[in-house]
Coordinates of C-alpha atoms and ligand atoms in Angstrom, one line a residue:
X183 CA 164.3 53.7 49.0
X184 CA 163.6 50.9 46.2
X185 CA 162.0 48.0 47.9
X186 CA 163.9 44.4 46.9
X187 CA 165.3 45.0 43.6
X188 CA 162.1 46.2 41.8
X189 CA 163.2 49.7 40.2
X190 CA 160.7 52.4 38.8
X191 CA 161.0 53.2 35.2
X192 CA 161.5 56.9 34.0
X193 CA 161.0 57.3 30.8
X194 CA 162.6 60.3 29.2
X195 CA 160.3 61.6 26.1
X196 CA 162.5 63.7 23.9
X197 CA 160.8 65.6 20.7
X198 CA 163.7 65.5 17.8
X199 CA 163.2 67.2 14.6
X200 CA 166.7 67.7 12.5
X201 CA 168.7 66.8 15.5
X202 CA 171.1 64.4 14.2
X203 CA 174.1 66.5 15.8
X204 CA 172.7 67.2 19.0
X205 CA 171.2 63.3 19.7
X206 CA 174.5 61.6 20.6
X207 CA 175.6 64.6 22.6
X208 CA 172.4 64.3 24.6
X209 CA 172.3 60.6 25.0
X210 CA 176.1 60.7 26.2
X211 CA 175.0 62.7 28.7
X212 CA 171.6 61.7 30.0
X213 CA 173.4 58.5 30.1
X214 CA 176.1 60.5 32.7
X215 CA 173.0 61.5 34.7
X216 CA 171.3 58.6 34.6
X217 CA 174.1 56.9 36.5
X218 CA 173.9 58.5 39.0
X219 CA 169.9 58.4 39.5
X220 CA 169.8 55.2 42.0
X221 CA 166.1 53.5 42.3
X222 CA 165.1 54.2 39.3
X223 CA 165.7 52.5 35.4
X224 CA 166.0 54.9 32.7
X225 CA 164.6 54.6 29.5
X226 CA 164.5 56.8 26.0
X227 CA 161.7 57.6 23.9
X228 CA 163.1 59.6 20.9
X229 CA 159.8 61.1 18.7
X230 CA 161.5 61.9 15.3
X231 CA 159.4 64.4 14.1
X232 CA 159.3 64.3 10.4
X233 CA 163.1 65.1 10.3
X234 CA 164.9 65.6 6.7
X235 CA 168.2 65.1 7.6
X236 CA 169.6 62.0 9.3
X237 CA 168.2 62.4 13.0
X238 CA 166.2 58.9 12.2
X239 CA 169.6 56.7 11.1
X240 CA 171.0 58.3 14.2
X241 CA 168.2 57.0 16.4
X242 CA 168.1 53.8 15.0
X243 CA 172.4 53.7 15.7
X244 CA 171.5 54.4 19.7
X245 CA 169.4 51.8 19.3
X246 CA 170.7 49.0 18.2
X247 CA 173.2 49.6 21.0
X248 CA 170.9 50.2 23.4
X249 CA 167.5 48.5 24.2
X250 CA 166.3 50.5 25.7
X251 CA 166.1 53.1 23.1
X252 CA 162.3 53.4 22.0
X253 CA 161.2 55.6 19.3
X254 CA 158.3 57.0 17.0
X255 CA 158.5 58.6 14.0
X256 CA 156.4 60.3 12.0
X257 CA 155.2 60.2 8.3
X258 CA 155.9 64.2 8.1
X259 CA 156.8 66.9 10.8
X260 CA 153.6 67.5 13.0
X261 CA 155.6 70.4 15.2
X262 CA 156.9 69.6 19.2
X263 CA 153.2 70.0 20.6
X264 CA 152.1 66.5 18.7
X265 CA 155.5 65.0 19.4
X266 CA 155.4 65.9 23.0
X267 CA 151.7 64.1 22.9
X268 CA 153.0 61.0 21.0
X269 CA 155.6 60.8 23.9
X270 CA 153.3 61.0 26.8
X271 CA 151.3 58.5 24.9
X272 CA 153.7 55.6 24.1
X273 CA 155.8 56.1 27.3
X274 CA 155.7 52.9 29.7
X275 CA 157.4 54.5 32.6
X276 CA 156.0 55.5 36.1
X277 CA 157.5 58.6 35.4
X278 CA 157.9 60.3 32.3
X279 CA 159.8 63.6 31.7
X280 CA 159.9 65.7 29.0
X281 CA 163.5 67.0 27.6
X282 CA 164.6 68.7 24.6
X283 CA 167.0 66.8 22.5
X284 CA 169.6 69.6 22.3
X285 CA 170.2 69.8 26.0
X286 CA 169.1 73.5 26.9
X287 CA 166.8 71.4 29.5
X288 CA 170.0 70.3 31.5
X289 CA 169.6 66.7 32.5
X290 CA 171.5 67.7 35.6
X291 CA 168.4 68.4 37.2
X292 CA 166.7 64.8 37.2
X293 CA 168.1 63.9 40.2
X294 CA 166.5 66.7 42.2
X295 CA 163.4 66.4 39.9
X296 CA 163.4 62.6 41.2
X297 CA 163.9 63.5 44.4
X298 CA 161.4 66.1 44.8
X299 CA 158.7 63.4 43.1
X300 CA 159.6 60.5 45.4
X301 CA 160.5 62.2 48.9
X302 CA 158.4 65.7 48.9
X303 CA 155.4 64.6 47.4
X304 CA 155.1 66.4 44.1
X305 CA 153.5 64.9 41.6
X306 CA 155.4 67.1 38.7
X307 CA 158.5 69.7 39.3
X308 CA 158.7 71.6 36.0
X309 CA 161.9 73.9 35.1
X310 CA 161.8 77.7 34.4
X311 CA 164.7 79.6 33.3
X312 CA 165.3 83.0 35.2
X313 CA 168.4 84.5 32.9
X314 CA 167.8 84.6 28.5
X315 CA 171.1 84.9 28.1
X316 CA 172.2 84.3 24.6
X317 CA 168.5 85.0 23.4
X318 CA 168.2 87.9 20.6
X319 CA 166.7 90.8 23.0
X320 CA 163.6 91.6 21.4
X321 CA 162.4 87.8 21.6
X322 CA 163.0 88.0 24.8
X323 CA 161.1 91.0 24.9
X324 CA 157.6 89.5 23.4
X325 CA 158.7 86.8 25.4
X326 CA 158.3 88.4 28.7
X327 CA 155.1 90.5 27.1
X328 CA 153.5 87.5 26.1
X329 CA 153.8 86.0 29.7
X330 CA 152.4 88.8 31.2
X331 CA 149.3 89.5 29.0
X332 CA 148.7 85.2 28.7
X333 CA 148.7 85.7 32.6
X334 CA 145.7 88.6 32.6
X335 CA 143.3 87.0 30.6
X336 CA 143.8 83.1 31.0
X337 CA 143.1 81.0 34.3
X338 CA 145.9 78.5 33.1
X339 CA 148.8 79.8 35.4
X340 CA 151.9 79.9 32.8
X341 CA 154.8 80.8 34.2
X342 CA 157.5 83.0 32.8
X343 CA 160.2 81.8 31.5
X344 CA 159.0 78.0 32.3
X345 CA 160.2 75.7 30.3
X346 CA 158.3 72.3 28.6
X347 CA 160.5 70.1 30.6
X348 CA 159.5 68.3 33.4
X349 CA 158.9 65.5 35.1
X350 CA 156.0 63.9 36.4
X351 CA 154.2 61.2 37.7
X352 CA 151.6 58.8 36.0
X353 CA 148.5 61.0 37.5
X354 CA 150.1 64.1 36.0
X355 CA 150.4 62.0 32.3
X356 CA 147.1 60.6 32.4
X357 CA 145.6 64.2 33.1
X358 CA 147.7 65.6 30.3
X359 CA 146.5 62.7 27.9
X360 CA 143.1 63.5 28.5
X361 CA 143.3 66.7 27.3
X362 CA 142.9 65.5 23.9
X363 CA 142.5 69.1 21.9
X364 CA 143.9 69.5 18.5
X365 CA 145.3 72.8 19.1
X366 CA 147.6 72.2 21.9
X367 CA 149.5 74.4 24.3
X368 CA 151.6 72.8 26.3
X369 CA 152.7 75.4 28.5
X370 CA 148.7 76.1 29.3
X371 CA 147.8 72.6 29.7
X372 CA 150.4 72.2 32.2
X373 CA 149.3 74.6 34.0
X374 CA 145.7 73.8 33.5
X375 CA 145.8 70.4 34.8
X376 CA 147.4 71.6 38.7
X377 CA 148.2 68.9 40.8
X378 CA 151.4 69.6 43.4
X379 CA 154.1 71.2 41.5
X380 CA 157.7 72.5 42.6
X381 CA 159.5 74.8 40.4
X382 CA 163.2 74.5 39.4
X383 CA 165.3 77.5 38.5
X384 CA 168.2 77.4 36.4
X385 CA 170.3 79.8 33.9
X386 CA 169.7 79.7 30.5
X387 CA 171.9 77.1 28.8
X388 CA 172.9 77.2 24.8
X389 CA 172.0 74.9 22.6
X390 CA 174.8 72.4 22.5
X391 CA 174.7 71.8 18.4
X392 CA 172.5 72.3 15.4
X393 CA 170.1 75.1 15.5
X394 CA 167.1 76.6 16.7
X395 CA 163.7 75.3 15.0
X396 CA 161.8 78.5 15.8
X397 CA 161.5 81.7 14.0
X398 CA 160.4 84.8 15.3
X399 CA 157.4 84.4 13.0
X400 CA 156.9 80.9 13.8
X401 CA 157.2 82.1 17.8
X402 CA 154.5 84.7 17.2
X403 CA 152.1 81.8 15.6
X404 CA 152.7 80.0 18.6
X405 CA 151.7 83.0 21.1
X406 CA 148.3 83.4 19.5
X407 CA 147.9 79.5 19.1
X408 CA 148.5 79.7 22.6
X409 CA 146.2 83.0 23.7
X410 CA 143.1 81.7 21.4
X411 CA 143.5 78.0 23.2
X412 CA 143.6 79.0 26.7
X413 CA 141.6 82.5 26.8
X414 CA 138.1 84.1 25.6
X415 CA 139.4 87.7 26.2
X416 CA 140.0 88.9 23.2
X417 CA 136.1 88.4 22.4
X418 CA 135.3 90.4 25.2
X419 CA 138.2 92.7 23.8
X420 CA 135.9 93.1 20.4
X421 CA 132.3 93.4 22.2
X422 CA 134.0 96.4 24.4
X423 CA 135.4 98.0 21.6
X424 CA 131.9 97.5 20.0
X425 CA 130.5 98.8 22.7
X426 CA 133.0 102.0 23.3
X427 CA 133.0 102.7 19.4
X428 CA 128.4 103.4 19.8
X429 CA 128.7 105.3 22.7
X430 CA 131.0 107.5 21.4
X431 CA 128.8 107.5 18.1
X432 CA 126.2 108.4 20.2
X433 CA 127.7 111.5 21.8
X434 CA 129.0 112.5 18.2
X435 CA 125.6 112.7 16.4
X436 CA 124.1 114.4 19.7
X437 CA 127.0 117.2 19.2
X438 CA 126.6 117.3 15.6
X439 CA 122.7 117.8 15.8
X440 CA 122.8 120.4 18.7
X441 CA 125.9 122.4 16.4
X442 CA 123.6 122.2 13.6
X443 CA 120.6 123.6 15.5
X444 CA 122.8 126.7 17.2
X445 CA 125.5 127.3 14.1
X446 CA 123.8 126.2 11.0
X447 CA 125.6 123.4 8.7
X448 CA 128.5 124.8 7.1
X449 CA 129.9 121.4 4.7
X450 CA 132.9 121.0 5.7
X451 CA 134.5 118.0 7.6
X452 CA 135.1 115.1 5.3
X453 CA 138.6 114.6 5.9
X454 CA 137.8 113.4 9.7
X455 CA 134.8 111.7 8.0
X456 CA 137.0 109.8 6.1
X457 CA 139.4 109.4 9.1
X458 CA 136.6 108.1 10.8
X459 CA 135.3 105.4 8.7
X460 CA 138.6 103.8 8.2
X461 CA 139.3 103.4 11.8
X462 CA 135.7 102.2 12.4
X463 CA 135.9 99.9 9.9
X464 CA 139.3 98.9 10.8
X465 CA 138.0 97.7 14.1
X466 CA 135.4 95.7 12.6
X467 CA 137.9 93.7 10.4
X468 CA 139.8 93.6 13.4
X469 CA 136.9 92.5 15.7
X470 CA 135.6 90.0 12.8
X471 CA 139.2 88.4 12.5
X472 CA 139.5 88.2 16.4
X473 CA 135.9 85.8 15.9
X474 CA 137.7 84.2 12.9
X475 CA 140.6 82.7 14.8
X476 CA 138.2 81.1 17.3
X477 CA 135.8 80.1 14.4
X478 CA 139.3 78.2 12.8
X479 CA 140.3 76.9 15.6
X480 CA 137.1 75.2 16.7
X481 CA 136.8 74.2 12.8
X482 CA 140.0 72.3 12.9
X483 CA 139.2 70.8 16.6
X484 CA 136.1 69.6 15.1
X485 CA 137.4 67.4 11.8
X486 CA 138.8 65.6 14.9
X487 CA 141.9 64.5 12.8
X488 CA 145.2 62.6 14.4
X489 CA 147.3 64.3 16.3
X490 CA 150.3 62.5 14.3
X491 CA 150.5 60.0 11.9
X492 CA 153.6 57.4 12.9
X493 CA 155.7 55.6 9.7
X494 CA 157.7 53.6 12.2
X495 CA 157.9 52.8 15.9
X496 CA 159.7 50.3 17.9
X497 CA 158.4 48.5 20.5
X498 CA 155.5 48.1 17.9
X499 CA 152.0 49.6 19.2
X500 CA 149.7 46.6 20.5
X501 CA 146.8 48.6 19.5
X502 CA 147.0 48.3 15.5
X503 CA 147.1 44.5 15.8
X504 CA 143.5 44.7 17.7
X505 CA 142.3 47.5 15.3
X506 CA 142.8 44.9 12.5
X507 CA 140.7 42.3 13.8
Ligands
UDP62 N1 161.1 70.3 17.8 C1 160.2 69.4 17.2 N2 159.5 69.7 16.2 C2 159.5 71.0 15.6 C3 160.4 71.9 16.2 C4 161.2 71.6 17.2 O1 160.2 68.3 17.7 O2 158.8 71.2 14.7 C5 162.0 69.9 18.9 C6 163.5 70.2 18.7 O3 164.1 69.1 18.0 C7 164.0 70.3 20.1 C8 162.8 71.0 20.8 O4 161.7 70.7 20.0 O5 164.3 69.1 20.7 C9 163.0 72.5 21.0 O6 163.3 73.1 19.8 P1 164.4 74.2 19.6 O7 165.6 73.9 20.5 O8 164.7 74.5 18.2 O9 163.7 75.5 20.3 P2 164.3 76.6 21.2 O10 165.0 75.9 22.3 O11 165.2 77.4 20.3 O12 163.1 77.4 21.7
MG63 MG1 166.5 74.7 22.1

């Protein structure tokens, strides 16, 4: 129940990059939503994320209809993990959820996000699709792959098929803010920071204009961003192998020198020589590359650069007026 008049704020943080088709659509009907979610005040954050078509004219249309349309955008596109971050960051509300701006996260489910958040006690109800309809097949074949190795070899519980919207309370936020990595996984640090959360389950929805931002190779990228960021594995993956590829040396220069000793040593043989340097040196390239990817990744985390770089925001950050003086 909202006590005399003095409404929570949700804030809903929606990553855009080339969505000037789908933005009105999903205004019109968070705005159809959001009518009916009583006790609370809505309010947009739209984080424009280096677009090149006309997403940011679009934006700046909502707004000057609409107050409360706020908005950041960046000085070049930065990908949906640092616009999902600049969201969290700049959003004012008590709760802030996270929605795609091309409305396969179905704003129809605030209202039993809110409710679940203010009368079951979650502090965050996140959203996991159980059908792929409409998905090419074998995407959502790595898909489900890469949700059940991630799941082996990380302690971050990611579900399948979960989705990066959600909402959640200030707690939730503030944990997700202070994960302040570089490389950023969202659907791990989700998971990583716990707290009480409720699942939703929905059917897959299309994409309700414009297109898809991800290719399969840029998907693939994303599953080993993810796999090096949340899980050591595969370095225990190389050291086995290391391991497994001595022994097995071992047992092969044992046999060889006990043949020699009984049979004689007739040359013969190099083609499985060669056979076998190229697969043992294979697996070194392969074991070295596995050390490389953590070696990059902890580079990059180290130069400790921004997350983002914004060209324009409205309302104004606070902040760059103190960093001035
Ligand atoms: N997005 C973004 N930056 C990017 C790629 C995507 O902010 O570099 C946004 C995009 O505008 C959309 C959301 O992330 O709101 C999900 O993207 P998309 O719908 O293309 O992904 P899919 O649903 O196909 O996985
Ligand atoms: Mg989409």
């Amino acid at each position: 129940m909202p006590q005399d008049g003095e409404k929570k704020k949700m804030t809903l943080v929606v990553p855009a990059y080339n969505e000037e088709s789908a933005l009105p659509l999903f205004y019109q009907e968070a705005e159809r939503v959001g009518k009916q979610l009583t006790g609370v005040e809505i309010e947009y954050l739209f984080v424009d994320d280096g677009s090149s078509d006309k997403t940011m004219d679009v934006i700046r249309g909502l707004h000057e209809k609409d107050e409360r349309i706020h908005y950041v955008s960046f000085s070049r596109n930065f990908g949906k993990e640092a616009a999902i971050y600049a969201g969290l960051e700049n959003a004012a509300g008590d709760y802030v959820a996270i929605m795609d701006a091309d409305l396969q996260d179905p704003p129809s489910l605030l209202p039993e996000m809110l409710k679940a958040l203010e009368q079951e006690g979650y502090d965050c109800v996140g959203s996991r699709r159980v059908t792929r309809k409409g998905e090419p097949p074998i995407r959502s074949f790595f898909a489900r792959m890469f949700y059940r190795i991630m799941n082996k070899i990380s302690s971050a519980d990611i579900v399948d098929g979960a989705r990066d919207f959600q909402l959640m309370n200030r707690k939730v936020v503030d944990a997700i803010l202070s994960m302040g990595e570089y490389n950023r996984f969202s659907k791990g640090i989700f998971g990583w920071v716990g707290f009480k959360k409720k699942w939703l389950e929905y059917e897959n929805v299309e994409r309700a204009a414009g297109e898809t931002k991800w290719s399969f190779w840029k998907l693939l990228l994303y599953a080993l961003d993810g796999i090096v960021a949340f899980s050591t594995a595969p370095l225990v993956l190389a050291s086995v192998l290391g391991m497994l590829f001595c022994i097995a040396a071992f047992i092969a220069i044992l046999f060889i020198i006990i043949r020699t000793l009984i049979f004689g040593d007739p040359t013969s043989g190099w083609p499985s020589m060669v056979c076998i340097i190229m697969l043992v040196s294979g697996v070194q390239l392969l074991c070295i590359g596995i050390l490389g990817q953590y070696l990059a990744k902890t580079y990059l985390e180290t130069k400790n650069r921004p997350k983002y770089l914004v060209e324009e925001q409205y309302p104004e950050k606070k902040k760059t007026q103190e960093a001035k003086g």
